[in-house]
CSV table of C-alpha atoms in Angstrom, one decimal:
chain,number,residue,atom,x,y,z
A,1,MET,CA,4.8,-2.1,0.5
A,2,LYS,CA,2.0,-1.1,-1.4
A,3,LYS,CA,2.7,-2.2,-5.1
A,4,MET,CA,4.0,-5.3,-3.4
A,5,CYS,CA,1.1,-6.2,-1.1
A,6,THR,CA,-1.2,-5.5,-4.2
A,7,ALA,CA,1.0,-7.7,-6.4
A,8,ILE,CA,0.4,-10.1,-4.0
A,9,SER,CA,-3.2,-10.0,-3.7
A,10,THR,CA,-3.9,-9.2,-7.5
A,11,MET,CA,-1.9,-12.6,-8.2
A,12,LEU,CA,-3.8,-14.7,-6.0
A,13,CYS,CA,-6.9,-13.2,-7.2
A,14,VAL,CA,-5.9,-14.2,-10.7
A,15,THR,CA,-5.5,-17.6,-9.4
A,16,LEU,CA,-4.6,-20.3,-12.1
A,17,ILE,CA,-2.4,-17.9,-13.7
A,18,LEU,CA,-0.1,-18.6,-10.8
A,19,PHE,CA,0.5,-22.3,-10.9
A,20,MET,CA,1.4,-21.8,-14.7
A,21,PHE,CA,4.3,-20.0,-13.6
A,22,ALA,CA,5.8,-23.2,-12.4
A,23,GLY,CA,8.6,-24.0,-14.5
A,24,CYS,CA,8.8,-20.8,-16.2
A,25,SER,CA,12.5,-20.9,-15.4
A,26,GLY,CA,13.3,-23.6,-17.5
A,27,ASN,CA,15.6,-26.5,-16.2
A,28,SER,CA,18.7,-24.5,-15.6
A,29,THR,CA,17.0,-23.2,-12.4
A,30,GLY,CA,17.4,-27.0,-11.0
A,31,LYS,CA,13.9,-27.9,-11.0
A,32,SER,CA,13.0,-30.9,-13.4
A,33,THR,CA,9.6,-30.1,-15.7
A,34,GLU,CA,8.3,-33.0,-13.5
A,35,ASP,CA,9.3,-31.2,-10.3
A,36,ALA,CA,7.9,-27.8,-11.3
A,37,THR,CA,4.5,-28.7,-12.6
A,38,SER,CA,4.1,-31.7,-9.7
A,39,ASN,CA,1.9,-28.8,-7.6
A,40,ALA,CA,-0.4,-28.4,-10.5
A,41,PRO,CA,-4.0,-29.0,-9.8
A,42,SER,CA,-5.8,-32.0,-10.9
A,43,SER,CA,-7.1,-32.0,-14.2
A,44,GLU,CA,-10.3,-33.1,-13.0
A,45,TYR,CA,-10.5,-29.8,-11.1
A,46,LYS,CA,-12.5,-26.9,-12.8
A,47,TYR,CA,-11.6,-23.7,-11.6
A,48,THR,CA,-14.7,-21.2,-12.0
A,49,GLY,CA,-13.2,-17.7,-10.8
A,50,SER,CA,-13.9,-18.3,-7.0
A,51,ALA,CA,-11.3,-20.1,-4.1
A,52,PRO,CA,-9.9,-22.2,-4.1
A,53,ILE,CA,-8.2,-22.4,-7.1
A,54,SER,CA,-7.0,-26.1,-7.3
A,55,LYS,CA,-8.3,-29.0,-5.4
A,56,GLU,CA,-4.8,-29.9,-3.9
A,57,PRO,CA,-2.5,-27.5,-2.2
A,58,LEU,CA,-0.3,-25.9,-4.3
A,59,THR,CA,3.0,-24.5,-3.5
A,60,ILE,CA,4.8,-21.5,-5.5
A,61,SER,CA,8.3,-20.4,-5.0
A,62,TRP,CA,8.5,-16.3,-5.3
A,63,LEU,CA,11.1,-14.0,-5.2
A,64,CYS,CA,10.8,-10.6,-4.6
A,65,THR,CA,12.0,-7.4,-2.2
A,66,ASN,CA,10.6,-6.2,1.0
A,67,ASN,CA,9.4,-2.4,1.8
A,68,SER,CA,12.2,-0.2,1.8
A,69,THR,CA,11.3,1.4,4.7
A,70,GLU,CA,9.7,-1.5,7.0
A,71,GLU,CA,10.5,-5.1,7.5
A,72,TYR,CA,7.2,-6.9,7.0
A,73,ASP,CA,6.5,-10.6,8.2
A,74,PHE,CA,4.5,-12.2,5.5
A,75,GLU,CA,4.3,-15.5,7.4
A,76,ASN,CA,2.5,-13.9,10.3
A,77,MET,CA,0.4,-11.2,8.5
A,78,ALA,CA,-3.1,-12.8,9.1
A,79,TRP,CA,-4.5,-10.9,5.8
A,80,VAL,CA,-1.8,-12.7,3.8
A,81,GLN,CA,-2.5,-15.8,5.3
A,82,GLU,CA,-6.2,-15.8,5.2
A,83,ILE,CA,-5.7,-15.2,1.4
A,84,LEU,CA,-3.7,-18.1,1.0
A,85,LYS,CA,-5.7,-20.4,3.1
A,86,ARG,CA,-8.9,-19.5,0.2
A,87,ALA,CA,-6.8,-19.9,-2.3
A,88,ASN,CA,-5.2,-23.3,-1.1
A,89,VAL,CA,-1.6,-21.8,-1.9
A,90,LYS,CA,1.6,-21.8,0.1
A,91,LEU,CA,4.0,-19.5,-0.8
A,92,ASP,CA,7.8,-20.0,-0.7
A,93,ILE,CA,9.2,-16.2,-0.4
A,94,GLU,CA,12.6,-15.5,-0.7
A,95,LEU,CA,12.5,-11.8,0.2
A,96,ILE,CA,15.9,-9.4,-0.4
A,97,ASP,CA,16.3,-6.3,0.8
A,98,SER,CA,15.3,-3.4,-1.3
A,99,SER,CA,18.8,-1.8,-1.5
A,100,ALA,CA,20.3,-4.6,-2.7
A,101,TYR,CA,17.4,-6.0,-5.0
A,102,SER,CA,18.3,-4.9,-8.3
A,103,ASP,CA,22.1,-5.9,-7.7
A,104,SER,CA,21.3,-9.4,-6.6
A,105,VAL,CA,18.9,-10.5,-8.7
A,106,SER,CA,19.7,-9.0,-12.2
A,107,PRO,CA,22.6,-11.4,-12.6
A,108,ARG,CA,20.4,-14.3,-12.2
A,109,LEU,CA,17.8,-12.9,-14.6
A,110,ALA,CA,20.6,-12.5,-16.9
A,111,ALA,CA,21.9,-16.0,-16.3
A,112,GLY,CA,18.6,-17.5,-16.4
A,113,ILE,CA,19.3,-19.5,-13.5
A,114,ASP,CA,18.6,-19.9,-9.8
A,115,LEU,CA,15.0,-18.5,-10.6
A,116,PRO,CA,11.9,-19.4,-8.7
A,117,ASP,CA,8.1,-19.9,-10.5
A,118,VAL,CA,7.4,-16.1,-9.6
A,119,VAL,CA,9.6,-13.2,-10.0
A,120,TYR,CA,9.2,-9.7,-9.3
A,121,VAL,CA,11.0,-7.8,-12.1
A,122,ILE,CA,12.2,-4.2,-10.7
A,123,ASN,CA,12.7,-2.8,-14.3
A,124,LYS,CA,9.6,-3.9,-16.0
A,125,ASP,CA,11.7,-5.1,-18.5
A,126,THR,CA,11.1,-2.5,-21.0
A,127,ASP,CA,13.5,-3.6,-23.7
A,128,MET,CA,11.9,-7.0,-23.5
A,129,SER,CA,15.3,-8.8,-23.1
A,130,TYR,CA,13.8,-11.2,-20.4
A,131,ILE,CA,11.1,-12.4,-22.6
A,132,ASN,CA,13.2,-12.4,-25.9
A,133,ALA,CA,15.7,-14.9,-24.1
A,134,GLY,CA,12.4,-16.7,-23.1
A,135,LEU,CA,12.7,-16.6,-19.1
A,136,PHE,CA,8.9,-16.5,-18.6
A,137,ILE,CA,5.9,-17.9,-20.4
A,138,GLU,CA,3.1,-16.4,-22.4
A,139,LEU,CA,0.3,-15.8,-20.0
A,140,THR,CA,-2.2,-14.7,-22.7
A,141,ASP,CA,-4.6,-17.3,-23.0
A,142,LEU,CA,-4.3,-17.9,-19.3
A,143,TYR,CA,-5.5,-14.3,-18.7
A,144,ASN,CA,-8.1,-15.0,-21.3
A,145,ASN,CA,-9.2,-18.3,-20.0
A,146,TYR,CA,-8.7,-18.0,-16.1
A,147,GLY,CA,-7.8,-14.4,-15.3
A,148,TYR,CA,-11.6,-13.4,-14.2
A,149,ASN,CA,-10.6,-10.8,-11.6
A,150,ILE,CA,-7.5,-9.2,-13.5
A,151,LYS,CA,-9.9,-9.2,-16.6
A,152,THR,CA,-12.2,-7.1,-14.5
A,153,ALA,CA,-9.3,-4.8,-13.4
A,154,TYR,CA,-8.3,-4.4,-17.2
A,155,LYS,CA,-11.3,-3.1,-18.0
A,156,ASN,CA,-11.4,-0.7,-15.5
A,157,THR,CA,-7.8,0.3,-16.5
A,158,PRO,CA,-7.4,-0.2,-20.1
A,159,LEU,CA,-4.0,1.8,-19.5
A,160,VAL,CA,-2.3,-0.9,-17.6
A,161,LYS,CA,-3.4,-3.9,-20.1
A,162,SER,CA,-2.3,-1.7,-22.7
A,163,GLN,CA,1.2,-1.2,-21.3
A,164,LEU,CA,1.9,-5.0,-20.6
A,165,THR,CA,0.6,-6.0,-24.2
A,166,THR,CA,3.7,-6.4,-26.5
A,167,HIS,CA,3.2,-5.5,-30.2
A,168,ASP,CA,2.3,-8.3,-31.1
A,169,GLY,CA,-0.6,-8.6,-28.6
A,170,LYS,CA,0.9,-11.1,-26.2
A,171,MET,CA,1.2,-10.6,-22.4
A,172,TYR,CA,3.6,-11.9,-20.2
A,173,TYR,CA,3.6,-10.3,-17.0
A,174,VAL,CA,1.1,-9.9,-14.1
A,175,PRO,CA,1.1,-6.1,-12.9
A,176,ALA,CA,0.6,-4.7,-9.4
A,177,ILE,CA,-2.3,-2.2,-9.4
A,178,ASP,CA,-2.7,0.3,-7.4
A,179,PHE,CA,-6.5,0.8,-6.8
A,180,THR,CA,-6.5,4.5,-5.4
A,181,SER,CA,-9.9,4.5,-4.2
A,182,ASP,CA,-9.5,1.5,-2.1
A,183,TYR,CA,-6.3,2.4,-1.0
A,184,CYS,CA,-6.1,6.2,-0.3
A,185,THR,CA,-4.3,8.3,2.0
A,186,ALA,CA,-6.1,9.4,5.4
A,187,LEU,CA,-6.3,11.1,8.8
A,188,SER,CA,-5.5,8.8,11.6
A,189,ILE,CA,-5.6,9.6,15.1
A,190,ASN,CA,-4.3,7.7,18.4
A,191,ALA,CA,-7.1,6.0,20.0
A,192,GLN,CA,-5.5,5.7,23.2
A,193,TRP,CA,-4.4,9.7,23.2
A,194,LEU,CA,-8.5,10.3,22.8
A,195,ASN,CA,-9.4,7.9,25.6
A,196,LYS,CA,-6.7,10.2,28.1
A,197,VAL,CA,-8.8,13.1,27.0
A,198,SER,CA,-11.9,11.7,27.2
A,199,MET,CA,-12.8,13.0,23.6
A,200,ASP,CA,-14.4,11.3,20.6
A,201,LYS,CA,-12.9,11.0,16.7
A,202,PRO,CA,-13.2,14.5,15.5
A,203,THR,CA,-15.4,14.5,12.6
A,204,THR,CA,-14.7,18.5,11.7
A,205,THR,CA,-11.8,20.4,11.0
A,206,ASP,CA,-12.9,23.0,14.3
A,207,GLU,CA,-13.3,19.7,16.4
A,208,TYR,CA,-9.6,18.2,15.2
A,209,TYR,CA,-8.0,21.5,16.3
A,210,LYS,CA,-9.8,21.3,19.8
A,211,VAL,CA,-8.6,17.7,19.9
A,212,LEU,CA,-5.3,18.6,19.1
A,213,LYS,CA,-5.2,21.4,21.6
A,214,ALA,CA,-6.2,18.6,24.2
A,215,PHE,CA,-3.2,16.6,23.5
A,216,LYS,CA,-0.7,19.6,23.9
A,217,GLU,CA,-2.1,20.4,27.0
A,218,ALA,CA,-2.5,17.2,28.6
A,219,ASP,CA,1.0,15.9,28.7
A,220,ILE,CA,0.3,12.5,27.3
A,221,ASN,CA,3.2,10.8,28.4
A,222,GLY,CA,3.7,12.0,31.7
A,223,ASN,CA,7.2,13.1,31.4
A,224,GLY,CA,6.1,16.6,32.1
A,225,LYS,CA,7.9,18.1,28.7
A,226,ASP,CA,6.3,19.9,26.2
A,227,ASP,CA,7.2,16.9,23.5
A,228,GLU,CA,3.9,15.8,22.1
A,229,VAL,CA,3.4,16.2,18.4
A,230,PRO,CA,-0.3,16.5,18.1
A,231,ALA,CA,0.1,16.5,14.3
A,232,PHE,CA,2.3,14.9,12.3
A,233,MET,CA,2.3,16.0,8.8
A,234,ARG,CA,4.9,15.8,5.8
A,235,LEU,CA,4.5,18.6,3.2
A,236,HIS,CA,3.1,16.4,0.3
A,237,LEU,CA,1.0,14.8,2.8
A,238,LEU,CA,-0.6,18.1,4.3
A,239,LYS,CA,-1.2,19.2,1.0
A,240,MET,CA,-3.8,16.4,0.3
A,241,MET,CA,-5.7,17.7,3.7
A,242,SER,CA,-7.0,20.6,1.4
A,243,ALA,CA,-9.6,18.3,0.3
A,244,SER,CA,-11.6,19.2,3.6
A,245,TRP,CA,-11.6,22.9,2.6
A,246,GLY,CA,-13.0,21.5,-1.4
A,247,ILE,CA,-9.5,22.6,-3.2
A,248,ASP,CA,-6.8,20.2,-4.4
A,249,LEU,CA,-3.3,21.5,-3.8
A,250,THR,CA,-1.6,18.5,-5.1
A,251,ARG,CA,-2.9,18.8,-8.7
A,252,GLY,CA,-3.2,22.8,-8.8
A,253,TYR,CA,-7.0,23.0,-9.5
A,254,PHE,CA,-10.2,22.1,-8.8
A,255,ILE,CA,-13.9,22.2,-9.9
A,256,ASN,CA,-16.0,25.1,-8.2
A,257,GLU,CA,-19.8,24.8,-8.2
A,258,ASN,CA,-20.5,26.2,-11.3
A,259,GLY,CA,-18.4,23.3,-12.7
A,260,LYS,CA,-15.3,25.7,-14.1
A,261,ALA,CA,-11.9,24.3,-13.2
A,262,GLU,CA,-10.4,27.0,-10.9
A,263,CYS,CA,-6.8,27.7,-9.6
A,264,SER,CA,-6.3,25.9,-6.0
A,265,TYR,CA,-3.9,28.5,-5.2
A,266,ALA,CA,-5.7,31.6,-6.3
A,267,SER,CA,-8.7,30.5,-4.2
A,268,GLU,CA,-10.3,32.0,-1.0
A,269,LYS,CA,-10.5,28.4,0.1
A,270,TYR,CA,-6.7,28.6,0.2
A,271,LEU,CA,-6.4,31.3,2.5
A,272,GLU,CA,-8.5,29.7,4.7
A,273,PHE,CA,-6.7,26.7,4.5
A,274,LEU,CA,-3.3,28.6,5.2
A,275,SER,CA,-4.7,30.7,8.0
A,276,TYR,CA,-6.0,27.1,10.0
A,277,TRP,CA,-2.9,25.7,9.5
A,278,ASN,CA,-0.6,28.8,10.4
A,279,LYS,CA,-2.9,28.8,13.6
A,280,LEU,CA,-1.8,25.1,14.2
A,281,PHE,CA,1.8,25.9,13.2
A,282,LYS,CA,2.0,28.7,16.0
A,283,GLU,CA,0.4,26.9,18.4
A,284,LYS,CA,3.0,23.8,18.1
A,285,LEU,CA,0.0,21.5,17.4
A,286,LEU,CA,1.4,21.0,14.1
A,287,ASN,CA,5.0,19.8,13.5
A,288,ASN,CA,7.0,22.9,12.7
A,289,ASP,CA,9.4,20.9,10.7
A,290,PHE,CA,6.7,19.3,8.2
A,291,ALA,CA,8.5,21.0,5.1
A,292,THR,CA,11.4,18.8,5.7
A,293,THR,CA,10.8,16.0,8.1
A,294,ASN,CA,11.4,12.8,7.4
A,295,HIS,CA,10.2,8.7,7.8
A,296,ASP,CA,13.2,8.1,9.8
A,297,ILE,CA,12.2,11.3,11.9
A,298,GLN,CA,8.4,10.1,12.0
A,299,THR,CA,9.6,6.3,13.0
A,300,ASN,CA,11.6,7.8,15.8
A,301,LEU,CA,8.6,9.7,17.1
A,302,PHE,CA,5.7,6.9,17.0
A,303,SER,CA,8.8,4.7,18.8
A,304,ASN,CA,8.3,7.3,21.3
A,305,ASN,CA,4.8,7.5,21.4
A,306,LEU,CA,5.0,11.3,20.6
A,307,ILE,CA,2.5,11.4,17.4
A,308,GLY,CA,-1.2,12.0,18.2
A,309,SER,CA,-2.6,12.1,14.7
A,310,LEU,CA,-1.0,12.1,10.9
A,311,TYR,CA,-2.0,11.7,7.4
A,312,HIS,CA,-0.8,8.9,5.6
A,313,TYR,CA,-1.8,5.2,4.3
A,314,PRO,CA,-4.3,3.6,7.0
A,315,GLY,CA,-2.7,0.5,5.9
A,316,ASN,CA,0.5,1.7,8.0
A,317,ASN,CA,-1.5,1.6,11.2
A,318,THR,CA,-0.4,-2.0,12.5
A,319,THR,CA,3.3,-0.9,11.6
A,320,TYR,CA,2.5,2.3,14.0
A,321,SER,CA,0.5,0.5,16.5
A,322,LYS,CA,3.7,-1.9,16.5
A,323,LEU,CA,6.0,1.0,16.9
A,324,ILE,CA,4.2,2.8,19.7
A,325,ASP,CA,3.6,-0.7,21.7
A,326,THR,CA,6.0,-3.4,20.8
A,327,GLU,CA,4.1,-6.3,22.5
A,328,PHE,CA,1.0,-4.8,20.3
A,329,ASP,CA,-0.7,-8.1,18.8
A,330,LEU,CA,-2.7,-7.2,15.4
A,331,ASN,CA,-4.5,-10.3,16.0
A,332,SER,CA,-6.1,-9.8,19.4
A,333,ASP,CA,-5.3,-6.1,20.1
A,334,PRO,CA,-7.3,-3.1,18.9
A,335,LEU,CA,-5.2,-0.9,16.6
A,336,ILE,CA,-3.8,2.2,18.6
A,337,MET,CA,-3.5,4.5,15.5
A,338,VAL,CA,-6.8,4.5,14.1
A,339,PRO,CA,-8.2,6.0,10.8
A,340,LEU,CA,-10.8,8.8,10.8
A,341,GLU,CA,-13.5,9.8,8.4
A,342,PRO,CA,-12.6,12.9,6.1
A,343,LEU,CA,-13.2,16.0,8.3
A,344,THR,CA,-15.9,18.4,7.5
A,345,GLY,CA,-14.1,21.7,6.4
A,346,PRO,CA,-15.5,25.4,6.7
A,347,PHE,CA,-17.2,25.0,3.4
A,348,GLY,CA,-18.9,21.6,3.9
A,349,ASP,CA,-16.3,19.5,2.2
A,350,LYS,CA,-16.0,16.3,3.3
A,351,GLN,CA,-13.7,14.0,1.1
A,352,TYR,CA,-10.5,12.4,0.5
A,353,TRP,CA,-8.5,12.9,-2.2
């Protein structure tokens, strides 16, 4: 989901580039050139880098895949609809299941027929076969003249621009850019569980332990069984929690107080990290299958309201809240799973990687 959501928001921010995609598939799509351009803004309207992108409503057809693990209802996503409203754009989206996307779309691309204005290209067209076949229009001048926001993104991430520029200096694609500083993993907690044990959001690793302990002892779901999972983690995400200990177990090194690179796994801080999570493991505050668990298990636990906290993308908290309560309404109900600020660790570190 992350990459596709970013692609949607990035393309809408690029604004005028979008409507110029109209007709890029050629007349073989069944659309005439006149039909494909009938939605273009009036030539009297001058885009200046802010919404809306056209005076008259603009409809763009879009072919892409949904998330491989969750099905998202874009038509009812408040943030998507707000972006479209501000841009004065309507999207006609054709969503194809991720497992069938390549097999379904590749023949259409190869034949150059039955294509919309915008196509999500899964293989990045590394051999430029689609470009050489004339399927997509060149965007170089559009980027330069109208790509106010995308040019800023390219300035901050020049590698992305270089990867999308052909050997002769031309550009044909709009990228999905993952701004990790804006969309990082974080610790989230079940607000309803916090209310039941009358505790505030934890701010330190010690407070987090006390909250998890309370979750375990409270029999939150009231079934008399010891089935709650106070902290649900997957191994690669558990490693990211090392930020609160001032080390980075993903990269394998960190910069110490002397400005020197130090191996995370040879640090005394790593021993403290292991000691902490070993305690949670032994007391069954941490799911004991963290090294082998998967998304399906996570979804099943959420569906039965058995997860008290987890480390993942906070943008997924709406999905998790919906799994916990099928009647959850994003537009009117407070989130059930809520993100936490970075926990302050035993050495005073407070950060997310």
